XYZ file of C-alpha atoms in Angstrom:
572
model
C 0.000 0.000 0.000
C 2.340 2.829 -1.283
C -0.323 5.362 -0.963
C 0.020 5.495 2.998
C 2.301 7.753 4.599
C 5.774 6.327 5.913
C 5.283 6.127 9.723
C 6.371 9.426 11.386
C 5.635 11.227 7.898
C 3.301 14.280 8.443
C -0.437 13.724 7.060
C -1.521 16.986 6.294
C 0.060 20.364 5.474
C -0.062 21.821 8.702
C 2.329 19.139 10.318
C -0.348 17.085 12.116
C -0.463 13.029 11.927
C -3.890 11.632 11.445
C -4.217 11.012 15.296
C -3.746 14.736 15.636
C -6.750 15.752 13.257
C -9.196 17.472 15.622
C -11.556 20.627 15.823
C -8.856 23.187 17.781
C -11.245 24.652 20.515
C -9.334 28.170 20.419
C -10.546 28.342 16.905
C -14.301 27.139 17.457
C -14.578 29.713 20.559
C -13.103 32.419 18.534
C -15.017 32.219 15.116
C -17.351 34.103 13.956
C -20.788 32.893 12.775
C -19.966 34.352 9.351
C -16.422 32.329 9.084
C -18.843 28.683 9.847
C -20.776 26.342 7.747
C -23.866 24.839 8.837
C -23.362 21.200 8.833
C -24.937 17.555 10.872
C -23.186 16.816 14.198
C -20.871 14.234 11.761
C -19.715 17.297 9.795
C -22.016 17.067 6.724
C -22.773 20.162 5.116
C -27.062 21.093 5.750
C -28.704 23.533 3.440
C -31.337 24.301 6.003
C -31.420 24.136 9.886
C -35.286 23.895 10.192
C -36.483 21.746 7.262
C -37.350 18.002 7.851
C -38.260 15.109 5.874
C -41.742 13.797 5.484
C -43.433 11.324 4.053
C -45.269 13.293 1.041
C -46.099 16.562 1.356
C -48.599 16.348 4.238
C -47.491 12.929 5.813
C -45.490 12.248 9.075
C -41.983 12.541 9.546
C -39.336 10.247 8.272
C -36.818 7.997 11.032
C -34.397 8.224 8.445
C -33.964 12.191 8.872
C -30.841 11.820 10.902
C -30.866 15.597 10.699
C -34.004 16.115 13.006
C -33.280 13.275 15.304
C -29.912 14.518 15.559
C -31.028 18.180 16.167
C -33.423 17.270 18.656
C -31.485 14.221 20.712
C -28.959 16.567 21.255
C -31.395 19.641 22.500
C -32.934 17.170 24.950
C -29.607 16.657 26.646
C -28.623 20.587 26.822
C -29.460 20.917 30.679
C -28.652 18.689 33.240
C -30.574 18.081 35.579
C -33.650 20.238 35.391
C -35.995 19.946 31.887
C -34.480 22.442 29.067
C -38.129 23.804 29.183
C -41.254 23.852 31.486
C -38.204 24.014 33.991
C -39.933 25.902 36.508
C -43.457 24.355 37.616
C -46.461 23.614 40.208
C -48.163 20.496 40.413
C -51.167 18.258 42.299
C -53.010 15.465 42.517
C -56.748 14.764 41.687
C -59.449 13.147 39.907
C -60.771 13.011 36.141
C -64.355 11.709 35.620
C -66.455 11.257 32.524
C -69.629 13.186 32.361
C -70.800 13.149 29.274
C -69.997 9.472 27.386
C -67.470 9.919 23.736
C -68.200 6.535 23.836
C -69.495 7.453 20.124
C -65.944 8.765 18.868
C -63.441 6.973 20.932
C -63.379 3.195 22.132
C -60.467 4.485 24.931
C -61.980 2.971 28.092
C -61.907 6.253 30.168
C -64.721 8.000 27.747
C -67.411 5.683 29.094
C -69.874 7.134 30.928
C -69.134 7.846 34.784
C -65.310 6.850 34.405
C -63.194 8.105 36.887
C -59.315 8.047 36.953
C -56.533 9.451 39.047
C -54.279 12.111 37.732
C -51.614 14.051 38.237
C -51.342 17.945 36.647
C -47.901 19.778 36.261
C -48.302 23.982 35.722
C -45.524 25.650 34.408
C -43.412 28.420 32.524
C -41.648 27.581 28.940
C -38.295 29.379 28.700
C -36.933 30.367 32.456
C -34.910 28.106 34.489
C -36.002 26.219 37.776
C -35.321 29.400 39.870
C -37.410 31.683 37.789
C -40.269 34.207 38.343
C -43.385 32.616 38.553
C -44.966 35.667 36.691
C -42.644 35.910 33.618
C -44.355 36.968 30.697
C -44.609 33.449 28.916
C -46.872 30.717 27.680
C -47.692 28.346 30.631
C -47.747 24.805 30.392
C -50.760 22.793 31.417
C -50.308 18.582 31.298
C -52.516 16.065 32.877
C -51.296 12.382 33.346
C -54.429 10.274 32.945
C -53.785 7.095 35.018
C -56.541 4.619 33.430
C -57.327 1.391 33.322
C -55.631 0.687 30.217
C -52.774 2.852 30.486
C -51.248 6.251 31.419
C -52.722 9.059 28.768
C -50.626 11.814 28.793
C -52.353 15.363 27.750
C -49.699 17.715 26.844
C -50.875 20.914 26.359
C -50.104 24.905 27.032
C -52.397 27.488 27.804
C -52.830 28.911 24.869
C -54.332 27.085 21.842
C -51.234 27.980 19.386
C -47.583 27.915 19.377
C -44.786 29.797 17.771
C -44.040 27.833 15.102
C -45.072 24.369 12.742
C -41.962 23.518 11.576
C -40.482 20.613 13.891
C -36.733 22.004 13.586
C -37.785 24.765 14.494
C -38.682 24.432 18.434
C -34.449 23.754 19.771
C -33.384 27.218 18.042
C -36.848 28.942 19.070
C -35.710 28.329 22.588
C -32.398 28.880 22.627
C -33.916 32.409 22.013
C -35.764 32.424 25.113
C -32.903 31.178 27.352
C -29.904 33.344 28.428
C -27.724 34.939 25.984
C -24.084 33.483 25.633
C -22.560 35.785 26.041
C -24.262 38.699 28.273
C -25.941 35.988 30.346
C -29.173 37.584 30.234
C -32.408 36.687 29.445
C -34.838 38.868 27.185
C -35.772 41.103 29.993
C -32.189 42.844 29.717
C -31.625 42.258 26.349
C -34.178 41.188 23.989
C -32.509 41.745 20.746
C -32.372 37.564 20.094
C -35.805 37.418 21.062
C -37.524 39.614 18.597
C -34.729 38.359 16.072
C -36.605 35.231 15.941
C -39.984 36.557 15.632
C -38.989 39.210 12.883
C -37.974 36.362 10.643
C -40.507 33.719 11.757
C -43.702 35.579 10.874
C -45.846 32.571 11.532
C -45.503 33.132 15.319
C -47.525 36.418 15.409
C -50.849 34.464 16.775
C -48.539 33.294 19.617
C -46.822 36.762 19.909
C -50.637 38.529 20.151
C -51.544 36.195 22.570
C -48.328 36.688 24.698
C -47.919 40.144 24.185
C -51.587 40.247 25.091
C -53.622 39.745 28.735
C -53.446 36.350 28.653
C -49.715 36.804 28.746
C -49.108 36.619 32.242
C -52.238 34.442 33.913
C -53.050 35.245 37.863
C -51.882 31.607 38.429
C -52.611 28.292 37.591
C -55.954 28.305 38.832
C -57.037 30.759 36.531
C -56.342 29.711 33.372
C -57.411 27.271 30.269
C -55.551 24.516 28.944
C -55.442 23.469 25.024
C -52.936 20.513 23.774
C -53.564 22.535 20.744
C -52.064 19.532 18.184
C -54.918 17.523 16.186
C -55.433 14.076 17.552
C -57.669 11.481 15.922
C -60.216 9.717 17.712
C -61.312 6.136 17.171
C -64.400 4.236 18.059
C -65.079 0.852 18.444
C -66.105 0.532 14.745
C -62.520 1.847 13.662
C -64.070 5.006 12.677
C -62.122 8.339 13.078
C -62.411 12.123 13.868
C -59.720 14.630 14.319
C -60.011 16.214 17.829
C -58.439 19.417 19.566
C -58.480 19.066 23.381
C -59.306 21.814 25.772
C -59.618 22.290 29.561
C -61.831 25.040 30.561
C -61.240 26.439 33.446
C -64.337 26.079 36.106
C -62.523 29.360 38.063
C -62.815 31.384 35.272
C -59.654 33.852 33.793
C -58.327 36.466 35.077
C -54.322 37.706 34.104
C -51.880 40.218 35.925
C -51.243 43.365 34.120
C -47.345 43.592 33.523
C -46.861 46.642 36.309
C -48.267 44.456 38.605
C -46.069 41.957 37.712
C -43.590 43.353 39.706
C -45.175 43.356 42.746
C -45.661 39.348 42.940
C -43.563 36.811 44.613
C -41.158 34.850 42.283
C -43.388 32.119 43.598
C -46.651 33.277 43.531
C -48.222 30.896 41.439
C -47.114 28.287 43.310
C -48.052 29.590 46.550
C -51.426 30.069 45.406
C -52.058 26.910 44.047
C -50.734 24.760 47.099
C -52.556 26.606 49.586
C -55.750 26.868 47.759
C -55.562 23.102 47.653
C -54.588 23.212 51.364
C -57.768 25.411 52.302
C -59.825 23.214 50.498
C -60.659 25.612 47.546
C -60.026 22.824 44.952
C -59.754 24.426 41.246
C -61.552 22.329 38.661
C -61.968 21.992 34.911
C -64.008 21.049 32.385
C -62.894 18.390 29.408
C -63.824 19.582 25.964
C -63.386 18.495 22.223
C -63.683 20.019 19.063
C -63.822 17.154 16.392
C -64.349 17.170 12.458
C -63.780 14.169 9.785
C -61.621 13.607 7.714
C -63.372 15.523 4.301
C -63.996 18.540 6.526
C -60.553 19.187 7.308
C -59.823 18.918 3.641
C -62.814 20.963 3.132
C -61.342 23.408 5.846
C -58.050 24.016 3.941
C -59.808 24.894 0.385
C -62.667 26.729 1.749
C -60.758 29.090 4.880
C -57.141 27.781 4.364
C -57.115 26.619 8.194
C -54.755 23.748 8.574
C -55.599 20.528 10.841
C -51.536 19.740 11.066
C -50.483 23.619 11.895
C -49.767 24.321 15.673
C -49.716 28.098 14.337
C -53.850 27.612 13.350
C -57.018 26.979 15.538
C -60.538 25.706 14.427
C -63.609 27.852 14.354
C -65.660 27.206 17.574
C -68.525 29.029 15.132
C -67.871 25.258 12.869
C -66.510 23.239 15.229
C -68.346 23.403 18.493
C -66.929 22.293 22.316
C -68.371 19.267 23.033
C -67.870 18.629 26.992
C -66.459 14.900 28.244
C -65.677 15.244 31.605
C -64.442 17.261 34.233
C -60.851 16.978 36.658
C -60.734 18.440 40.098
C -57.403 18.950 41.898
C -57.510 17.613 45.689
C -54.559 16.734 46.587
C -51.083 18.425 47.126
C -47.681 16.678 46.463
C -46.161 15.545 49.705
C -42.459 15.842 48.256
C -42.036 18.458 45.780
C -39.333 16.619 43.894
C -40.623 12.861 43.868
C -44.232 14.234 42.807
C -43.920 16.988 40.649
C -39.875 17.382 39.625
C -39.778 13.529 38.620
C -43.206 13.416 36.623
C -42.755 13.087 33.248
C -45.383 13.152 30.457
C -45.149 12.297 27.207
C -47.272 13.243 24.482
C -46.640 10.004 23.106
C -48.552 7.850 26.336
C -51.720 7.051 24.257
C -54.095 4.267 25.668
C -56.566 3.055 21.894
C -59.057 5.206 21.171
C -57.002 8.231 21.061
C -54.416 8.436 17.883
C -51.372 11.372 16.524
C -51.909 12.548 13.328
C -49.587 13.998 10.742
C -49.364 17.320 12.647
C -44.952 17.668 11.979
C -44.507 19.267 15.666
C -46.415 16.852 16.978
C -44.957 13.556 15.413
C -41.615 15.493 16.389
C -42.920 15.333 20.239
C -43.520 11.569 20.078
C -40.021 11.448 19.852
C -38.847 14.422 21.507
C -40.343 13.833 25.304
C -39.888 10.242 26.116
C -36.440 10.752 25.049
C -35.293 14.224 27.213
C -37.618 11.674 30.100
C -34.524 9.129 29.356
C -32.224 11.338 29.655
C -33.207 13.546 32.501
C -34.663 11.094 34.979
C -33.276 7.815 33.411
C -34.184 4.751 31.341
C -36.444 3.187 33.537
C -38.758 7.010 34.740
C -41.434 5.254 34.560
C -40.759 2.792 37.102
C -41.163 6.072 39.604
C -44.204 5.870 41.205
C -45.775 9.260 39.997
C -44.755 8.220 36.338
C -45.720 4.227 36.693
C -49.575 3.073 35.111
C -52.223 1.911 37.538
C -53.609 -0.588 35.243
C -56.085 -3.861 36.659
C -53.585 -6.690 35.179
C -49.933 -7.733 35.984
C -48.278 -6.079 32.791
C -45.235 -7.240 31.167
C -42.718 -6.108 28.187
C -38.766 -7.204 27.441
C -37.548 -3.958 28.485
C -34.702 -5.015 31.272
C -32.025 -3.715 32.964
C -30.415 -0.273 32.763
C -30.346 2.326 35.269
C -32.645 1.584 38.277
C -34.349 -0.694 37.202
C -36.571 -1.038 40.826
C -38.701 -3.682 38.368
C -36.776 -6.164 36.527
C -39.757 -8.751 35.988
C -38.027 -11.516 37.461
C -36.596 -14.745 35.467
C -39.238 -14.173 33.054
C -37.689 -15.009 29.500
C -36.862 -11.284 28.078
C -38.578 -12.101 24.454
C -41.002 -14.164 22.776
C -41.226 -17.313 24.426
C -42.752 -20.700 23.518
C -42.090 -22.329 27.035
C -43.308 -19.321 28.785
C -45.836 -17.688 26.593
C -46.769 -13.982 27.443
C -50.679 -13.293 26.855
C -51.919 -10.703 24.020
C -55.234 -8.613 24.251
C -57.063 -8.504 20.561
C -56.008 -5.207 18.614
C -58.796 -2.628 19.686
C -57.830 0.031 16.595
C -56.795 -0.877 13.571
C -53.788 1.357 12.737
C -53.230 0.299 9.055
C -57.032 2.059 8.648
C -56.434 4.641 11.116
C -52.902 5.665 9.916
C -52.158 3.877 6.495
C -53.114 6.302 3.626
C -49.926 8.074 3.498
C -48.196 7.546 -0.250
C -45.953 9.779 -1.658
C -41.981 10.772 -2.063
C -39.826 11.570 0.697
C -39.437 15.613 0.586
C -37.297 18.229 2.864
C -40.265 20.124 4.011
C -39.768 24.537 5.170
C -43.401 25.982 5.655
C -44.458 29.690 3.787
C -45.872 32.519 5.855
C -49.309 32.834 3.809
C -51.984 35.413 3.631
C -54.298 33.314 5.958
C -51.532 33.101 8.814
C -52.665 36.566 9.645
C -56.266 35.893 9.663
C -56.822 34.982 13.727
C -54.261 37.121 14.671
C -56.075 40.333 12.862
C -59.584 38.835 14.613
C -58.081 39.009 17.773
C -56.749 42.314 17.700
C -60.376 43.840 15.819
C -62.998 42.104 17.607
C -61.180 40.297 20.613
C -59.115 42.844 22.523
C -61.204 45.838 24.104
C -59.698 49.627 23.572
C -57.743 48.601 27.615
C -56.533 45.502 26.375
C -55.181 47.403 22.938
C -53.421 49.675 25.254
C -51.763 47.254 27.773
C -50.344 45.422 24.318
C -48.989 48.141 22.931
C -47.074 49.031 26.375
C -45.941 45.138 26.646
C -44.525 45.308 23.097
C -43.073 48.519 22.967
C -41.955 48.002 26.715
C -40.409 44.925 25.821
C -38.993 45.945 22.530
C -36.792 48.696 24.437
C -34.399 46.152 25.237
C -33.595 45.220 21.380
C -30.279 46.627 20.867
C -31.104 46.199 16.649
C -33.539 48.462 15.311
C -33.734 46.549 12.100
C -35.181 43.368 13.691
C -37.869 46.312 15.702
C -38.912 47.674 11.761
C -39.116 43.857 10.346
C -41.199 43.066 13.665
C -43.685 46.427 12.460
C -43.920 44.828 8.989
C -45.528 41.575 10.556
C -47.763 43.545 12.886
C -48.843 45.468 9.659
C -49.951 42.490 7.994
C -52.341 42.118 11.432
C -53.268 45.803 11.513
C -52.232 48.641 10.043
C -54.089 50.319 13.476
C -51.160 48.057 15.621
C -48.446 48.529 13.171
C -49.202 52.471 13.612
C -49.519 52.366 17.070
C -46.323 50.560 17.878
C -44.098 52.996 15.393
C -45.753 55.949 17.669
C -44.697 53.857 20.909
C -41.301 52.783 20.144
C -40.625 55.312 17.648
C -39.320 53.269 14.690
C -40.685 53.240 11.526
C -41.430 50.145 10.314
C -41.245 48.471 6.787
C -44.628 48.718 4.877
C -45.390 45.398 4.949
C -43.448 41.346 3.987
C -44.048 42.106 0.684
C -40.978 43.043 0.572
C -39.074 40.932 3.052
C -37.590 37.584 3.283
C -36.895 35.563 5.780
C -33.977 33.667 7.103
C -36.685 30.953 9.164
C -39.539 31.125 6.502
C -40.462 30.983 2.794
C -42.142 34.267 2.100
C -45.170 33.152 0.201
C -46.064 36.872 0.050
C -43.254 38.171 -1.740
C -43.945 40.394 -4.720
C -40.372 39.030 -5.675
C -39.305 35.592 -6.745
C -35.960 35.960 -5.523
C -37.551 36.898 -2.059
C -39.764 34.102 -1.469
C -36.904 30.893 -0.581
C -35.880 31.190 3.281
C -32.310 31.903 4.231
C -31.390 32.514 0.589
C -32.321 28.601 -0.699
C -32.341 28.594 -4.128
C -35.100 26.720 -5.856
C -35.814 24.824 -3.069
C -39.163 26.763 -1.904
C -40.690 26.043 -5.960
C -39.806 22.219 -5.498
C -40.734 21.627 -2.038
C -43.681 23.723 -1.771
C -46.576 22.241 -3.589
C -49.099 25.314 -2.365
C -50.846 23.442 0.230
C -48.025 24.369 3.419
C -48.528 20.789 4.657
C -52.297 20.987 4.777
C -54.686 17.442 3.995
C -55.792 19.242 0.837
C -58.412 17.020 -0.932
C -57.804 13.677 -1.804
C -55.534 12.971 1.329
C -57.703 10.705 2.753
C -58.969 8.427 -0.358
C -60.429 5.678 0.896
C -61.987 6.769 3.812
C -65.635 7.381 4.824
C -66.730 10.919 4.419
């Protein structure tokens, strides 16, 4: 083999031997973000940090996109030991009970009439750490851990009914803009240039933004506040019949939010404090269960008539179309009796489905499947579900060939670990049929980047014109221009005015008058680094980050939607 070095001889140019080749951490720590390329954790040059592979250009996510699984296994291990979000939370015991039978729409054992359950419910904040203020302006978390007869159900869900973005890649980098800056060491309420960064070039966060900007940005409590998991689900009866379904948990106290002046005035614990001891006095807050459900044609029917999307976290469904239908009801009675065991150790997973309730193709919610059992691994360890406030409370002796690893408390004895013949394992019948439920998905494997679209502005603009009252206009304008003061770039404050023009032109105004920054005109003129710009007058505007050609191939003009025919085959 002549073509190998002679031992001793130098391998590359600079002197080094091939044991020597190495990233030099001097040069990582000192170079600029201009003087990088964006490549996989294995060095392989990416063309896109959010996009992700699906399967067609509406179906679920793809194992082989090494990319995503990369991106997010590695986010999920970013903070040891509390969680890299929801870090700071408040949490109880109590009781879920079916009052009104889905016995019609879902063959899950804990819809028939007059079921009860225990559960568990964990508040929280998103971006601040463990130690953080309790009143932070920021979405609040809202899970319930269903313990039922066949199974732990985990509801996942925040208190608001949308999120910041769709695009599964997406969610590590959108937090990394809420967490401390590296280097200041603040968080956005010094320095909120990275904050509003994000935003200006990820227009498909302004429902999110209104909301958080808005009253419901800073809730008085947990008590006082409703709960949405705010992903489609799909239901599925005893026939194998299917709906889609958005979850919500209406609050029996009512709503009521702290202003942001009064902010100040709270304990950094407040919302715990009022939670425990309204528990402790016996003032036990309680909510209601509620669905909104349509078939399968109506939310193709949905997308070509109003453009609303039944896999977009960034969209919500008409309650005007799409009633609440009430199920139940969950009271909380019960405070933890260690803080850490109970509430710091419980783990849901938005993946912990008992049949009868189904994902669909929503991207940010396949992405979760993975996402939270594995940060759960991580964080707590292999076997967190072993823990008592994590384990099910199910009627039969349940088995599986998971063994071993760290504390494993439950090792199921000398049970053979796989499929035995001399010591057979029983089997209950399949209750759904998944290849129905789940197998109409054909079509090429694509790398997926959603466009910010006219209708992307549509419940944002209703919520600013015939939602928020002249006070509530007022105390929005004062959070945003408040907050915005802090933004040490006043290009990313005009880029910010051009997506609050495409709300209002009455906001966009208003802001420019508060902050005193004129903003651009409109997107029209804009791209984005995060987005495709599916308003651009321009061509050369309309691919994200620069990405040539790849918004015409990869965007077929339905942003991920189930236009019509998506579900051929299926009863209307």
């Amino acid at each position: 083999m002549s073509w190998l070095p002679q031992t001793g001889q130098a391998h590359a140019a600079d002197g080094k031997r091939n044991g020597d080749l190495c990233r030099d951490y001097n040069d990582d720590k000192n170079a600029t973000s201009q003087d990088t390329l964006y490549t996989t954790s294995n060095g392989a040059p990416y063309p896109h940090p959010y996009e992700t592979q699906r399967m067609g250009e509406n179906g679920p996510l793809l194992l082989q996109d090494f990319h995503l699984v990369d991106l997010l296994s590695h986010f999920d291990r970013e903070r040891i030991p509390e969680r890299v979000v929801h870090a700071k939370g408040s949490g109880a015991h109590g009781f879920y009970k079916t009052t009104n039978s889905l016995e019609d729409l879902s063959c899950a054992d804990i819809f028939k009439q007059d079921k009860m359950c225990p559960i568990t419910v964990r508040f929280s904040t998103v971006g601040g750490e463990s130690g953080s203020h309790d009143c932070a302006r920021d979405p609040r978390g809202f899970s319930v851990k269903f313990r039922t007869e066949e199974g732990n159900w985990d509801a996942v869900a925040n208190n608001t009914p949308v999120f910041f973005l769709r695009d599964p890649a997406k969610f590590p980098h959108f937090i990394h803009t809420q967490k401390r800056h590296p280097a200041t060491h603040l968080t956005h309420a010094d320095d909120s240039t990275l904050f509003w960064d994000y935003l200006s070039q990820n227009p498909e966060s302004i429902h999110q933004v209104m909301i958080l900007m808005g009253d419901r940005g800073i809730p008085d409590g947990y008590r006082f506040m409703h709960g949405y998991v705010g992903h489609s689900v799909k239901l599925v009866n005893k026939n194998g019949d299917w709906v889609y379904a958005q979850i919500h948990f209406k609050s029996k106290q009512g709503t009521k939010f702290i202003t942001q002046a009064d902010s100040a005035d709270k304990s950094p614990d407040y919302s715990q404090k009022d939670l425990y001891f309204a528990i402790e006095n016996g003032d036990f807050p309680a909510w209601d269960v509620c669905v909104q459900t349509m078939t399968a044609k109506e939310a193709e029917d949905l997308w070509e008539s109003e453009k609303i999307n039944v896999f977009d976290l960034t969209h919500v469904w008409p309650q005007s179309k799409f009633p609440l239908r009430k199920v139940g009801e969950f009271v909380l009675n019960e405070n933890a009796k260690n803080y850490f065991a109970e509430v710091e150790q419980v783990a849901f997973n938005p993946a912990h489905l008992v049949p009868g309730i189904e994902p669909s193709a929503d991207p940010v919610l396949q992405s979760r499947l993975f996402s939270y059992p594995d940060t759960h691994r991580h964080r707590v360890g292999v076997n967190y579900q072993q823990l008592p406030v994590n384990a099910p409370r199910v009627p039969y002796r349940f088995a599986n060939f998971q063994r071993d690893g760290s504390m494993a408390f439950f090792n199921q004895g000398s049970r053979p670990n796989y499929l035995s013949s001399i010591e057979p394992i029983s089997f209950r019948k399949r209750t759904v049929d998944l290849n129905k439920t789940h197998g109409h998905f054909i079509g090429n494997a694509i790398a997926f980047l959603s466009e910010i679209r006219p209708e992307d502005f549509v419940a944002p603009r209703a919520l600013w014109e015939k939602v928020f009252d002249d006070g509530a206009k007022e105390r929005f304008i004062g959070n945003v221009s408040g907050h915005m003061a802090n933004c040490r770039d006043e290009e990313i404050i005009k880029r910010q005015i051009a997506i609050f023009r495409e709300v209002s032109e009455d906001l966009a105004s208003r802001l420019e008058k508060a902050t005193g920054v004129k903003g651009y005109p409109g997107i029209a003129e804009l791209s984005f680094n995060g987005s495709h710009n599916g308003m651009a007058k321009d061509a050369q505007l309309r691919a994200a980050n620069g990405m040539e050609g790849d918004k015409e191939s990869n965007q077929p003009g339905n942003n991920g939607a189930p236009r019509k025919g998506t579900h051929d085959g299926l009863p209307a």
